Each structure stands twice: as C-alpha cells, then as structure tokens.
Coordinates of C-alpha atoms and ligand atoms in Angstrom, one line a residue:
X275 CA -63.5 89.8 -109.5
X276 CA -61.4 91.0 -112.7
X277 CA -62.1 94.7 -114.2
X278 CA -61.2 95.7 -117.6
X279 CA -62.1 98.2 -120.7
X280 CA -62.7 97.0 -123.8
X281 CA -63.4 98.7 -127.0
X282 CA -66.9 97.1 -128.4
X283 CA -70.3 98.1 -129.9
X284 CA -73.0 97.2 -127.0
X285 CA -74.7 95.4 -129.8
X286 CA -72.3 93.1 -131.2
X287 CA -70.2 92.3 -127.7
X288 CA -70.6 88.6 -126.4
X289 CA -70.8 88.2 -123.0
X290 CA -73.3 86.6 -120.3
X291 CA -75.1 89.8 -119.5
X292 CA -75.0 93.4 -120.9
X293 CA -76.3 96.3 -118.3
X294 CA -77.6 99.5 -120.3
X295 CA -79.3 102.2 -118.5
X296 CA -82.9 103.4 -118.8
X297 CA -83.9 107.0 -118.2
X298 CA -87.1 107.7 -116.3
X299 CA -87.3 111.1 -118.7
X300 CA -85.0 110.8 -121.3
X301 CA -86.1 107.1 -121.4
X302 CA -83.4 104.7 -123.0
X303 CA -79.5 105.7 -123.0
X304 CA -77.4 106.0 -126.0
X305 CA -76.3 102.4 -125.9
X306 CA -80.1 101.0 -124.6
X307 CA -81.0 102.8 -127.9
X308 CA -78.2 100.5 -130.3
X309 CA -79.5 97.5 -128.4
X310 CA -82.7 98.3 -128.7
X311 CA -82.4 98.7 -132.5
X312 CA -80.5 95.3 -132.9
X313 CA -83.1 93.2 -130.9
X314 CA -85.9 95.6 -133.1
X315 CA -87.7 97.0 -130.0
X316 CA -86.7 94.5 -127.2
X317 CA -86.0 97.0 -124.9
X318 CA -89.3 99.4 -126.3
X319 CA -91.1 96.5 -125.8
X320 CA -90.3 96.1 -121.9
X321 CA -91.1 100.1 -121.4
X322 CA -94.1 99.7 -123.0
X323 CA -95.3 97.0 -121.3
X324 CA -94.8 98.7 -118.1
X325 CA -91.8 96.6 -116.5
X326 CA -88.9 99.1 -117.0
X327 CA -89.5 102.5 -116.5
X328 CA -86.7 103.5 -115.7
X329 CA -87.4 104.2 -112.1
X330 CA -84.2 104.6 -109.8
X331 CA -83.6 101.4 -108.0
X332 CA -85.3 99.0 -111.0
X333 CA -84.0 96.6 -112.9
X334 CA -85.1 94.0 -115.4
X335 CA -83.0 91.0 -116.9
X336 CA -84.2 90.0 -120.0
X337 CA -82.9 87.0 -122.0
X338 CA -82.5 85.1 -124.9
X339 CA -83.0 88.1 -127.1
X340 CA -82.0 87.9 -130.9
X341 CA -80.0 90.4 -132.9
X342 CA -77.5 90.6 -129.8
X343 CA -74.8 88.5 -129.0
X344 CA -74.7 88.6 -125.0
X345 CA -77.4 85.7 -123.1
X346 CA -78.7 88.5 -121.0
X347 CA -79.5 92.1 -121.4
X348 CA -80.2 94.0 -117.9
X349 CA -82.4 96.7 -117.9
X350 CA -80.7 99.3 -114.9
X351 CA -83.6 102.3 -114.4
X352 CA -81.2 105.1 -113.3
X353 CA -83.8 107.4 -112.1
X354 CA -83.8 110.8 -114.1
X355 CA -81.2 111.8 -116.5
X356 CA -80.0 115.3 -114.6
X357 CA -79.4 113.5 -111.5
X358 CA -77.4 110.4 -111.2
X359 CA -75.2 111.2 -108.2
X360 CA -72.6 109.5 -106.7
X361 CA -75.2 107.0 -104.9
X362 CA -77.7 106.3 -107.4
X363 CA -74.6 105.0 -109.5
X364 CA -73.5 103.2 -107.1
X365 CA -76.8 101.5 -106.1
X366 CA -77.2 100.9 -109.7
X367 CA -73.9 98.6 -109.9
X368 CA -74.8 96.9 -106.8
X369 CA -78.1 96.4 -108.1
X370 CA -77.0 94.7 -111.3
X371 CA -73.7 92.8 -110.1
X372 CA -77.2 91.4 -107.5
X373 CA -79.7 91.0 -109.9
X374 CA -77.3 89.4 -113.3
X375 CA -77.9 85.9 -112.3
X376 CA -75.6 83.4 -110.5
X377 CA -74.3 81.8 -113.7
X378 CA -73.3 85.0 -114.8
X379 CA -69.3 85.2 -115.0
X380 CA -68.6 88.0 -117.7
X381 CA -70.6 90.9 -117.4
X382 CA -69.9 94.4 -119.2
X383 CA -71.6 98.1 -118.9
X384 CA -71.5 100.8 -121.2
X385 CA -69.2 103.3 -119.9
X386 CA -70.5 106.0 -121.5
X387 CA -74.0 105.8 -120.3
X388 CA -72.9 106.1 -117.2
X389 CA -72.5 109.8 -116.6
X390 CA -72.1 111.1 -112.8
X391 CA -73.4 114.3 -111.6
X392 CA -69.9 116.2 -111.5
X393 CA -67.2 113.0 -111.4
X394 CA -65.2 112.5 -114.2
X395 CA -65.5 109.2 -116.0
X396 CA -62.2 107.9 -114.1
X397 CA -63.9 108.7 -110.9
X398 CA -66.9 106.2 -112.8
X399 CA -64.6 103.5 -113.6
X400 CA -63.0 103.9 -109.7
X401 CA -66.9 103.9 -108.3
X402 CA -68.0 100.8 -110.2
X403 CA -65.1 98.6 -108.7
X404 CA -65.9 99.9 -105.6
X405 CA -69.5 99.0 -105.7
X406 CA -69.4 95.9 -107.6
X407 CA -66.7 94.4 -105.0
X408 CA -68.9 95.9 -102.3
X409 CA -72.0 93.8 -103.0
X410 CA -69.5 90.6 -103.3
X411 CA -68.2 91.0 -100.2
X412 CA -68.8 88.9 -97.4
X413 CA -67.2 88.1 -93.8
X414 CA -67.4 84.6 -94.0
X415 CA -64.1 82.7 -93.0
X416 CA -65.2 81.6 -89.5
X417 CA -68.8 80.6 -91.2
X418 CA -68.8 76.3 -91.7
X419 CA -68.7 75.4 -95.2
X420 CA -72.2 74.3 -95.0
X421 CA -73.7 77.5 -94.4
X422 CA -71.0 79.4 -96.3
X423 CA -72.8 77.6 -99.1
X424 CA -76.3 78.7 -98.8
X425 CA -75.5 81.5 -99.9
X426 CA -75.5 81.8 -103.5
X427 CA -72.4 84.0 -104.3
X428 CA -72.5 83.3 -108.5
X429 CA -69.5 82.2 -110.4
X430 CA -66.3 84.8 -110.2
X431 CA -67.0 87.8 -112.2
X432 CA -65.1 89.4 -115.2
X433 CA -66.6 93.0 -115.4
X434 CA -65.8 95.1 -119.0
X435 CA -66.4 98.5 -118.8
X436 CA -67.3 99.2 -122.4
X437 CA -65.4 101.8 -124.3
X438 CA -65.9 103.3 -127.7
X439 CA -61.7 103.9 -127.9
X440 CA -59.4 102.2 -126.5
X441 CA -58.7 104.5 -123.3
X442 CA -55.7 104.2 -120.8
X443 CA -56.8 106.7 -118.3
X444 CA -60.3 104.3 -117.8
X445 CA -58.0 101.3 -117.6
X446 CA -55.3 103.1 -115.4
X447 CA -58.4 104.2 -113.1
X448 CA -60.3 100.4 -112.8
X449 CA -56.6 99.5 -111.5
X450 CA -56.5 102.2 -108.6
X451 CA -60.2 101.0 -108.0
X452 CA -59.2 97.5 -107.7
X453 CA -56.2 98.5 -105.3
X454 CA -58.1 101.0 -102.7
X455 CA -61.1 97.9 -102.7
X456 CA -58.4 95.5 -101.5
X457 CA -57.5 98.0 -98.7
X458 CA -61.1 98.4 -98.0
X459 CA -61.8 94.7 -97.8
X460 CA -58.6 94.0 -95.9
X461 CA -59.8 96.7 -93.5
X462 CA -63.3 95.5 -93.8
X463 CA -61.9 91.9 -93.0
X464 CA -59.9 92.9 -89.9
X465 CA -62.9 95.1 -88.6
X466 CA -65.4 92.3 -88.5
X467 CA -62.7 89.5 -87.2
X468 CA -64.0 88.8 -83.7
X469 CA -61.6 89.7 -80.5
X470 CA -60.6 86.3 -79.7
X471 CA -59.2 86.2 -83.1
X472 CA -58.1 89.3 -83.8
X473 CA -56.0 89.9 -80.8
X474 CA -53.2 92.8 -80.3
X475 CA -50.6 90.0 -81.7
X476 CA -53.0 89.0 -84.6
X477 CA -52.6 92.7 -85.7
X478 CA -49.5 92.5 -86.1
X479 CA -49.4 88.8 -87.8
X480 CA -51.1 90.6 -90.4
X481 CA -48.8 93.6 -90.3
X482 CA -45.9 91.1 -91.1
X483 CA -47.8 89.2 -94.2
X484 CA -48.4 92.6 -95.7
X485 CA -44.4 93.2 -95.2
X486 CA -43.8 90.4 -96.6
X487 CA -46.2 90.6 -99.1
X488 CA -45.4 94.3 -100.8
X489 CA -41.8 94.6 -99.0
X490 CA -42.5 97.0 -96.2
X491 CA -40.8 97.3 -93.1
X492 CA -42.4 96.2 -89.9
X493 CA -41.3 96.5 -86.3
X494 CA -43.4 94.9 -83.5
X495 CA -42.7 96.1 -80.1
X496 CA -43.8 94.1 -77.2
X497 CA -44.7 95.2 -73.6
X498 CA -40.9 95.2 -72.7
X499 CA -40.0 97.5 -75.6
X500 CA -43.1 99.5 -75.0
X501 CA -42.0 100.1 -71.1
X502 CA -38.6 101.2 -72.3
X503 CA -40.0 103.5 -74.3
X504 CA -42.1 104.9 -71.2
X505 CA -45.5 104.8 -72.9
X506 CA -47.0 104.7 -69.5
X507 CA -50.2 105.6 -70.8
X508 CA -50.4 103.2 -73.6
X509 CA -49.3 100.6 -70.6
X510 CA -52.1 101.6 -68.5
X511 CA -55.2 100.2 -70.7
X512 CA -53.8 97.3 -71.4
X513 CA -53.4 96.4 -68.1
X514 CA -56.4 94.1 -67.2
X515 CA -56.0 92.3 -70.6
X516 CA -54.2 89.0 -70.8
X517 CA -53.5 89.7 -74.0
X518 CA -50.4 91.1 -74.7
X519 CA -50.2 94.6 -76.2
X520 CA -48.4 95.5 -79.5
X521 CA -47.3 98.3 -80.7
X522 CA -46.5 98.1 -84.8
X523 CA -44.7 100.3 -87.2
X524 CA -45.2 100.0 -90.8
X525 CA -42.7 101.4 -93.1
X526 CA -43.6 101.8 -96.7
X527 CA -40.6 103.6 -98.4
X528 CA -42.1 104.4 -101.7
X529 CA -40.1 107.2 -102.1
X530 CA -37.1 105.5 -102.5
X531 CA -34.2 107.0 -100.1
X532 CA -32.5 105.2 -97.7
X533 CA -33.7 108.2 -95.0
X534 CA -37.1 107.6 -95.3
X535 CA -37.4 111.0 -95.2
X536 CA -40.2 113.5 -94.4
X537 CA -43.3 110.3 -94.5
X538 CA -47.2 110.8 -93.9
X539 CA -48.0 109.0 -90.8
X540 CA -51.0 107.4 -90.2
X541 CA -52.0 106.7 -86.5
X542 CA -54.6 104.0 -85.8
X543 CA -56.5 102.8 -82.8
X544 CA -55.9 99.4 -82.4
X545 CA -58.7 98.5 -79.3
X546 CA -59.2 94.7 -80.3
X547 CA -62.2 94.7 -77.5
X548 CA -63.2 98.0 -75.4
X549 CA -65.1 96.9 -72.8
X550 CA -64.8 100.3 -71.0
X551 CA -62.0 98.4 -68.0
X552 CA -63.2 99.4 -64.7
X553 CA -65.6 102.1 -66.2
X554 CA -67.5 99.5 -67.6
X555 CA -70.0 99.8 -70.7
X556 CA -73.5 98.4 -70.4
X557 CA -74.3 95.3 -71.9
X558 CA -76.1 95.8 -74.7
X559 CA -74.3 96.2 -78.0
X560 CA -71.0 95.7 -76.3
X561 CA -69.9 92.8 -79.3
X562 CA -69.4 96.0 -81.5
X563 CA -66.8 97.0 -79.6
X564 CA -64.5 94.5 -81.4
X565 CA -64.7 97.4 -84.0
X566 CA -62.8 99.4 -82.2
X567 CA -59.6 98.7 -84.0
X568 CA -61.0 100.1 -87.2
X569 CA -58.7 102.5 -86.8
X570 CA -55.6 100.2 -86.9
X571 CA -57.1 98.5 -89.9
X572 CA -58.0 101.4 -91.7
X573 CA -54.3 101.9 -91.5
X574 CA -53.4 98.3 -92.8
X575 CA -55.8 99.0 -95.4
X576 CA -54.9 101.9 -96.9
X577 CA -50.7 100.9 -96.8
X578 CA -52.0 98.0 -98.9
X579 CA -53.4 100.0 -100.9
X580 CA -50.5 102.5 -101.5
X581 CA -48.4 99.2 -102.0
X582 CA -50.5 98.2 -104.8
X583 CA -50.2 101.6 -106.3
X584 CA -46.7 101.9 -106.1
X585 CA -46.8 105.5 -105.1
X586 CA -43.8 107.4 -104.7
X587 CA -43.9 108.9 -101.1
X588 CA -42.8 108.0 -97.5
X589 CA -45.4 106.7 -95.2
X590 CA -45.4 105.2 -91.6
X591 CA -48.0 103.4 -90.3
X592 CA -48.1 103.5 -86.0
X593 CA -50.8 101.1 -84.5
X594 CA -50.9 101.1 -80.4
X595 CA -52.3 97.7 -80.1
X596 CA -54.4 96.0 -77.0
X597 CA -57.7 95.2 -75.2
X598 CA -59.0 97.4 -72.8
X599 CA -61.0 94.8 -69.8
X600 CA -61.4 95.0 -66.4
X601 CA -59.4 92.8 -63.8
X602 CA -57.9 93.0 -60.7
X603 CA -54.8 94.1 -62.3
X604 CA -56.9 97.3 -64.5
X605 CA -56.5 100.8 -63.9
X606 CA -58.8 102.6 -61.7
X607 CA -60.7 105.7 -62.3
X608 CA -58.8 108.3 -60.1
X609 CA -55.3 106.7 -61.2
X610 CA -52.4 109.1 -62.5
X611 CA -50.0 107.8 -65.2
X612 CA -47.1 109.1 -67.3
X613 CA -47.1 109.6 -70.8
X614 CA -44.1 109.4 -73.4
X615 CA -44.1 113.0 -73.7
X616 CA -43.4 113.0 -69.8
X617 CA -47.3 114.8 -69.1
X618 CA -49.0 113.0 -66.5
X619 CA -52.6 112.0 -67.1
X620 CA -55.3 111.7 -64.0
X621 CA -57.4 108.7 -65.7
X622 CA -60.9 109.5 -64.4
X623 CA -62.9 107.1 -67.2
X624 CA -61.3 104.1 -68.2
X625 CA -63.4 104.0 -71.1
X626 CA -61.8 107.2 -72.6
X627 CA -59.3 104.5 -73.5
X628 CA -58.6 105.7 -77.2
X629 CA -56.6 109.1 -76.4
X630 CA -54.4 107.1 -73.6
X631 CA -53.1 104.6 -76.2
X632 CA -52.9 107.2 -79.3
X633 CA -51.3 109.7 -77.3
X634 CA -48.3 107.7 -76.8
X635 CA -48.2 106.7 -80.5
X636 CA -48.3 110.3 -81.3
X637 CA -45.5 110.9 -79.5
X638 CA -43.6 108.0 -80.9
X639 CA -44.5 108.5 -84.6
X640 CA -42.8 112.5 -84.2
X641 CA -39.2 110.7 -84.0
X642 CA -39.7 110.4 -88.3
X643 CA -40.4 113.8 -88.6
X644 CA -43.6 113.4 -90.5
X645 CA -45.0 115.6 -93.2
X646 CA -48.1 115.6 -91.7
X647 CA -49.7 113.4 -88.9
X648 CA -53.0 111.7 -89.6
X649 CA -54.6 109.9 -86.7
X650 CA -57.4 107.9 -87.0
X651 CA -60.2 106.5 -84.6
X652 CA -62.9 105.2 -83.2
X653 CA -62.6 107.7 -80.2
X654 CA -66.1 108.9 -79.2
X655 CA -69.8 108.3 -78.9
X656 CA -70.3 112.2 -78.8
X657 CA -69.2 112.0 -82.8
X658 CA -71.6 109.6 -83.6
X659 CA -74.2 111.7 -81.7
X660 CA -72.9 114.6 -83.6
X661 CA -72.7 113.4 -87.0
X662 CA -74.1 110.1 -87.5
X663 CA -72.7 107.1 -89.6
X664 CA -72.7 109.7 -92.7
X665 CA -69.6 111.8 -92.4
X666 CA -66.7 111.1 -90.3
X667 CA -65.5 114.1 -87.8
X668 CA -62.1 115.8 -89.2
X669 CA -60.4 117.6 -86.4
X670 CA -56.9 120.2 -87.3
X671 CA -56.1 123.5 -86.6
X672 CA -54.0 123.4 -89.9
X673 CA -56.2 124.7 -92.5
X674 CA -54.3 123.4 -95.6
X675 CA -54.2 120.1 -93.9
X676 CA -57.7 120.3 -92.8
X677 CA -58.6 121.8 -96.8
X678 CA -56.3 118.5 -98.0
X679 CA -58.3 115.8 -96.1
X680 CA -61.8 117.3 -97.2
X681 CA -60.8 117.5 -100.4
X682 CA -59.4 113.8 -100.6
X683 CA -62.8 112.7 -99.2
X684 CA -65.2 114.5 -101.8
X685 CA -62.7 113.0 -104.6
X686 CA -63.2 109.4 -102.7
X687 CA -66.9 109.4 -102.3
X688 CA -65.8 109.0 -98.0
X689 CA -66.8 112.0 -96.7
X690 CA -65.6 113.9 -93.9
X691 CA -67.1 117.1 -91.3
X692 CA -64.5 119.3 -90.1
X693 CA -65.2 120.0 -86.6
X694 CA -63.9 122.5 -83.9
X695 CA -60.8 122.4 -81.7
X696 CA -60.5 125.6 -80.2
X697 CA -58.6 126.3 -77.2
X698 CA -61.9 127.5 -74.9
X699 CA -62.0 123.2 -75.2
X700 CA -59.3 122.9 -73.4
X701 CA -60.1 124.3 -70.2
X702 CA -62.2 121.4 -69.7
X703 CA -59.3 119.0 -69.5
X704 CA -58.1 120.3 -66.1
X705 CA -57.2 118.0 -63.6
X706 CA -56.3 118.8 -59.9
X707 CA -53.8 116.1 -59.2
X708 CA -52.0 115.7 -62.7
X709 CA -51.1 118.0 -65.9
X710 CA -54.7 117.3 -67.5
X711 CA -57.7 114.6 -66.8
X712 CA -58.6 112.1 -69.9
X713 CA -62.2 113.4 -69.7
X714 CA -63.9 116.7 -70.2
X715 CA -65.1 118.1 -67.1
X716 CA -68.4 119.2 -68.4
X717 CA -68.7 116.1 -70.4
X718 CA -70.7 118.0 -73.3
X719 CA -68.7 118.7 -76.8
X720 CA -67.3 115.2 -76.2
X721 CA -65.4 114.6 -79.5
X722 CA -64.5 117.8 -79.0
X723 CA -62.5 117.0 -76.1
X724 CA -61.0 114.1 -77.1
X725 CA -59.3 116.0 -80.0
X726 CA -57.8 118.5 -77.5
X727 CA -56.7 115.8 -75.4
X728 CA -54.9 114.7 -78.6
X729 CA -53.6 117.6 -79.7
X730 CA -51.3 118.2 -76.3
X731 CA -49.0 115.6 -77.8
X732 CA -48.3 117.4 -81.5
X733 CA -47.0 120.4 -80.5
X734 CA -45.9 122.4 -84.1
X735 CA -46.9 119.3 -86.0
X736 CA -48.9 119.2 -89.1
X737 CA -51.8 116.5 -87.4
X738 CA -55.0 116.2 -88.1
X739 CA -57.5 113.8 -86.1
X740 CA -60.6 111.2 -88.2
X741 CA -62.7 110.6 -85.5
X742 CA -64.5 107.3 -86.9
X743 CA -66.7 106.1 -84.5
X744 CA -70.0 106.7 -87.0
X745 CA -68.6 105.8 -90.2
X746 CA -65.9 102.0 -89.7
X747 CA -68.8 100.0 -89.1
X748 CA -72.1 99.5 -88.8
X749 CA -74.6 98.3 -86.2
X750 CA -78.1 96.6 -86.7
X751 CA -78.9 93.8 -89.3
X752 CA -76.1 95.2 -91.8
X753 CA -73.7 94.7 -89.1
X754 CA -70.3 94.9 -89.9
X755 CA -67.1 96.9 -91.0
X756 CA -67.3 99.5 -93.7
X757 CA -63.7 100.0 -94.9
X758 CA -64.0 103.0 -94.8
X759 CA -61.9 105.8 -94.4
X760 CA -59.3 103.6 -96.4
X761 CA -60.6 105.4 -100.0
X762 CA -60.3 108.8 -98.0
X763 CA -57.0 108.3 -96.6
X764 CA -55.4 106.2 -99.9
X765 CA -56.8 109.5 -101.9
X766 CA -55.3 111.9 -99.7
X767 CA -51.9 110.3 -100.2
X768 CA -52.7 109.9 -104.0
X769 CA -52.8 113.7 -104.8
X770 CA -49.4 113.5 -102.2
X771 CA -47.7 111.4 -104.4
X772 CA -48.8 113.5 -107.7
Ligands
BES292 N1 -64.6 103.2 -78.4 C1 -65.4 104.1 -77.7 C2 -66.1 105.1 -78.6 C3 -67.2 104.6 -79.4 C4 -68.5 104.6 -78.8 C5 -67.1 104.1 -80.6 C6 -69.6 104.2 -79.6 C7 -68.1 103.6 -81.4 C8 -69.4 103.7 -80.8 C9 -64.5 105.0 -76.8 O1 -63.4 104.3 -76.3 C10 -65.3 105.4 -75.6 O2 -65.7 104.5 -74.9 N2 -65.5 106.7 -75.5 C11 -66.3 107.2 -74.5 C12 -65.6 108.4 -73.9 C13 -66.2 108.9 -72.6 C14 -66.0 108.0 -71.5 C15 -65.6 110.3 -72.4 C16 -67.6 107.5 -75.0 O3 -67.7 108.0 -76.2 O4 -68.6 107.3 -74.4
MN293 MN1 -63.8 103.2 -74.5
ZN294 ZN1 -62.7 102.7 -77.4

C-alpha cells in the first residue's frame, strides 16, 4: 500500500474511487459539497433518498456518476460534525479502504474534510496509514495458497490524501505513518507466528535480517554466554524447554558516535510459549500464550521503525528469549536461584515466569548506561483484570518518565494507565529462604507486584515498566496480535530524537 498527497480539486481528480465525508448535522463536507455540484445533486440525491445519512459507521459507493472524473464516489457518514474522534476516523478509513471495491487500486480522500477532535492534520495523515494498513492486514503465511485466496484482498492500493497546496508536513507525516505501520505489522507478524515457528532462535533470525536490513548491530548470546554471564534466573525458565534460549541485543546507533552513548533501552519479554512449567496453566486458551513474546516484538517493531525514520538517537534493544514448559528437567515451585545482580530469588510459581527472565535483562541492559530503561511485557493477568484490552498499565516512580510515556501514547492513539508502585508493595515479596519470592504473598494487586519485583533490579535508573498483557493481542474471533505499543514506544523516542 503506497500513501501520498496530492494537490487536486475533488471534482476534477481521476482515480478509481473518491471518499468524501457526509455529516449527520451539517450534512455534506466541503469537498461532498464540490462533488456534489459537479455531478448536479448526485450526492443530494442519495441523502434524499434516504441511503446516506450521514450516520457514523455508513457508507455508500456510488458509481458511474457524470461531471466527475473518478469511477467511484464513496459516501463515508462520519457521524456528527463536533465529534469525530480519534476512532470514528479511524473506523471511517477502515470502512472505506473495506467497502471501495476489490478492483479498486487508487483511491484518494479529501484531507481537509477530515477534521479530528483535537489532532492536528499530521496526526490525520499518520491515523489514516495506520488504519488503512490495519484493515489490509492479515496473518496468512502459514495459510495454503488455496485458502489464502478465498479471501478477496483487492488489487494493491495507492491512497492520495487530497490537498488544496502542496504541503510537506502532510507528506513528511504519511511517511512516519508508513514507517511505525511496518513496526506494527512486523510486531503484529511475530505476535501471531505460532511457537513451533517462532522459537527463541527464530527471534533472533529475525533480529539479524533487521541488522542486516537497516545496519544495526546484533549480538545473540546462547545458553553458554548466558551462563557466563550468571543470569541464573533467566537460566531457570528455560529449563524444561528443548529449545534453546536466546538472549539478543539490538544496537541502533542513530546518534552517530562510536560510544553509543547514553541509548533508550527497550526491554522485551521474549516467552515464545508460557505454559506456566511445573505451575501449570489450565487448558483452555493456553494457544494464546504464544503471545507472550509481544513484548520482544514490540521491541523489533518499533527499532524497525526508528530505522525507517532515521532518528538521531542511541537505542538498545535487550530481548531474554525462551519457552517456559514443564519437564523433568523444569524448575520447581519452592526452588531458589541467582540472579545477575547476585539477589537470590525463591521461585514459588513458575508461571510468574516474565520477571525471572526480564530481571536478568535488566541487569544486563544497565552496562550501556541508558537514558532511560523501558521494559515491556506481557507480565500479568491481574493487568488485564485491572484495565482491560483498552489501556496498557504504565509502571515508574520517575514522574517525567512516567509524564513522557503518557504523553507519547495520547500523541500515538496507544494509550497507556499509569499505575502504582509504592514501597507498602513490596513487603509482599518476602521470602523466608532467599532475598525475595517471585510472587506476592497475598496474591491481590498482582501487576502491582510484578513491577516491584522488577524494580529491585534498577536501582537509580530512569525505568519505567508497559505491562501489556491486555493490549498486544487479542483473544476471541478477532484473534491475534495488535502491534501495539510499537506507535507508543516509536512516538516516545520520536519527541527523544526532536
Ligand atoms: N504470561 C502470563 C501473563 C498473562 C496472563 C498474559 C494472561 C496475558 C494473559 C504470565 O507469565 C503469568 O502467567 N502471570 C501469572 C502470574 C502469577 C502466577 C503471579 C498470572 O498473571 O496469572
Ligand atoms: Mn506465566
Ligand atoms: Zn508469561
């Protein structure tokens, strides 16, 4: 899918399919109205008769219309004038990019009926790459090619967002659109890959092709390097696995000194199957725990994107890579292991399996003396519990950090809670055998606990914790990886870079 502005009258543009937007109180928009005038009343016509009224979530293709030059006119009801928000735009792209026809391969929107509730127009032009590439999108590589093709995905689409000048920022904006939806679909990709697929070592295949790719730096280290570095708790899930465990660095050195000085570091949880080990989840449901590398491939995701962007800043990318499955081999509830840091950690749940491989990485990722420290997961049913698949949990005791991060999300359109981590938490860590336990005693405030666990191993850091559990992927019919909090995290180093 190709995005570009272009400076044309709605009325005179050729293409296979013009969207304008209908009002349901202002009735048609400004370029609805030139369109309308050109075809003498096409578009009055179809309110009149009742098929358009410009009802949020309608839409009505009309065709073969004289005056115009485009083979299709789509009528997009956008619902009432004082509130398109973020969603109703985005519903409203999705809608169209559906609804324009399979032989449809150039399509164009009027920018400037497309105003957002409180976004800029760059913020526009970012949204409608985001939404038109979300309703492309599908996870079909390990579909055959006979059933890929029942489903009719149209011709590839050139999209024109419609501009009465010529305007660099819009253009500028599509671009950063285009680059943050290849991080989201990358992610998206990696997320819905199945376990026996996308392995530990898979991971870091695809760390090395995006090295490759955009010139990063990669280092994979395997369970030999990992033991010398005494990640003992890292070591400990990935014990009943016969898979080996990885553990990547991504270097993207946008910043152009040979130090690599001072980079953002982006922690991910790289669980390519969490069964729960010896702590074992119930049955049902348990295939979505092949999302719970999301984190990892947020991380992938949003370095791409960065990549694309060429920004000018330092970041690291850490993902602690393995399977977490029981076996005569896997750790036991009750065992006590080492961490890097040199705390000792009474395992009492093998399923709280997340903090025992991040903990390490945390550790690890402090040798570049980051700028700030971003972990991100899929740590905790608790935050799902708490907040749903709507925001993702935001856990830092650093307030400009914290401020940063929510900030990033509103501009994205990924939106984040922050969430507590105060020290009356912490209590609930105590173990009677080794420096803390990896569950809460009480087991209430769950992803509460979790981020306390975490934040024993960044003393005086600037770290913040994305608990993502709700938000990477979803369950049900619609099953599958969101992408998300690639636009978050690509937007928070964005405003970095600045
Ligand atoms: N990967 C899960 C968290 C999770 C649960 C993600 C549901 C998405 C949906 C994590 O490893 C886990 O199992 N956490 C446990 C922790 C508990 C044992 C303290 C949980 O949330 O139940
Ligand atoms: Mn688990
Ligand atoms: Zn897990």
């Amino acid at each position: 899918m190709e995005f570009s502005t272009k400076t044309a009258a709605p009325e005179s543009i050729q293409v296979d399919c013009l969207a304008v937007g209908v009002f349901e109180d202002k009735g048609m928009s400004p370029s609805a109205r030139r369109v309308d005038r050109a075809t003498q009343g096409a578009i009055r016509a179809a309110m009149a008769s009742g098929d358009m009224k410009g009802k949020r979530g309608t839409f009505l293709l009309l065709r073969s219309l004289r005056g115009v030059r485009c083979a299709r006119l789509a009528l997009v009801g956008l619902g009432k004038s004082t509130d398109l928000g973020d969603k109703a735009f985005s519903e409203a792209v999705a809608a169209t990019v559906r609804g324009c026809g399979a032989g449809v391969a150039t399509l164009a929107f009027a920018a400037g009926d497309w105003k957002v509730l409180d976004r800029s127009p760059s913020w526009a032009a970012r949204a409608l790459v985001a939404a038109a590439r979300a309703t492309r999108f599908h996870s079909d590589e390990l579909k055959t090619k006979a059933s890929r093709g029942e489903r009719q995905n149209g011709k590839p689409l050139r999209i024109f967002w419609l501009t009465e000048q010529r305007d660099r920022e819009l253009q500028g904006a599509l671009r950063q659109g285009q680059a943050i939806a290849n991080g989201v679909e990358l992610a998206k990709r990696l997320g819905n890959l199945p376990a026996n697929v996308c392995t530990p070592e898979f991971l870091a295949g695809q760390a090395r092709n995006l090295a490759r790719e955009w010139r990063l730096r990669v280092q994979v280290l395997d369970r030999r390097r990992i033991a010398a570095l005494r990640m003992g708790s890292f070591l400990s899930v990935t014990r009943g696995s016969d898979q080996a465990p990885r553990f990547i660095v991504l270097r993207y050195p946008g910043a152009g000194d040979r130090a690599f000085a001072r980079p953002i570091a982006l922690v991910g949880k790289g669980i390519t199957f969490d069964s729960g080990g010896i702590s074992l989840k119930p049955g049902a449901q348990m295939d979505e725990m092949k999302f719970d590398m999301c984190g990892a491939a947020a991380v992938l995701g949003t370095i791409r994107a960065i990549a694309e962007l060429k920004l000018r800043i330092n970041v690291v990318g850490v993902v602690p890579a393995c399977e977490n499955l029981p076996s005569g081999h896997a750790t036991k509830p009750g065992d006590i292991v080492t961490s890097m840091s040199g705390q000792t950690i009474e395992i009492l749940n093998t399923d709280a399996e997340g903090r025992l491989i991040l903990c390490d990485a945390l550790t690890y990722v402090q040798r570049f003396h980051p700028a700030a420290i971003i972990d991100i997961a899929t740590l905790t049913g608790a935050c799902v519990v708490a907040l749903g698949n709507v925001h993702s949990g935001l856990f830092s005791k650093d307030e400009a950090l914290a401020a940063e991060l929510l900030s990033a999300a509103k501009a994205a359109g990924d939106s984040a809670w922050r969430m507590p981590l105060d020290e009356d938490y912490q209590e609930q860590l105590k173990s009677n055998f080794a420096d803390m336990a990896n569950i809460g005693l009480a087991g209430n405030a769950g992803a509460v606990t979790a981020a306390c666990f975490l934040s024993r191993f960044v003393k005086d850091q600037r770290w913040a914790h994305l608990d993502i559990a709700g938000t990477a992927y979803r369950g049900g019919p619609a099953k599958g990886a969101t992408g998300r909090p690639v636009p978050l995290l690509t937007e928070f180093v964005l405003s970095r870079a600045a």
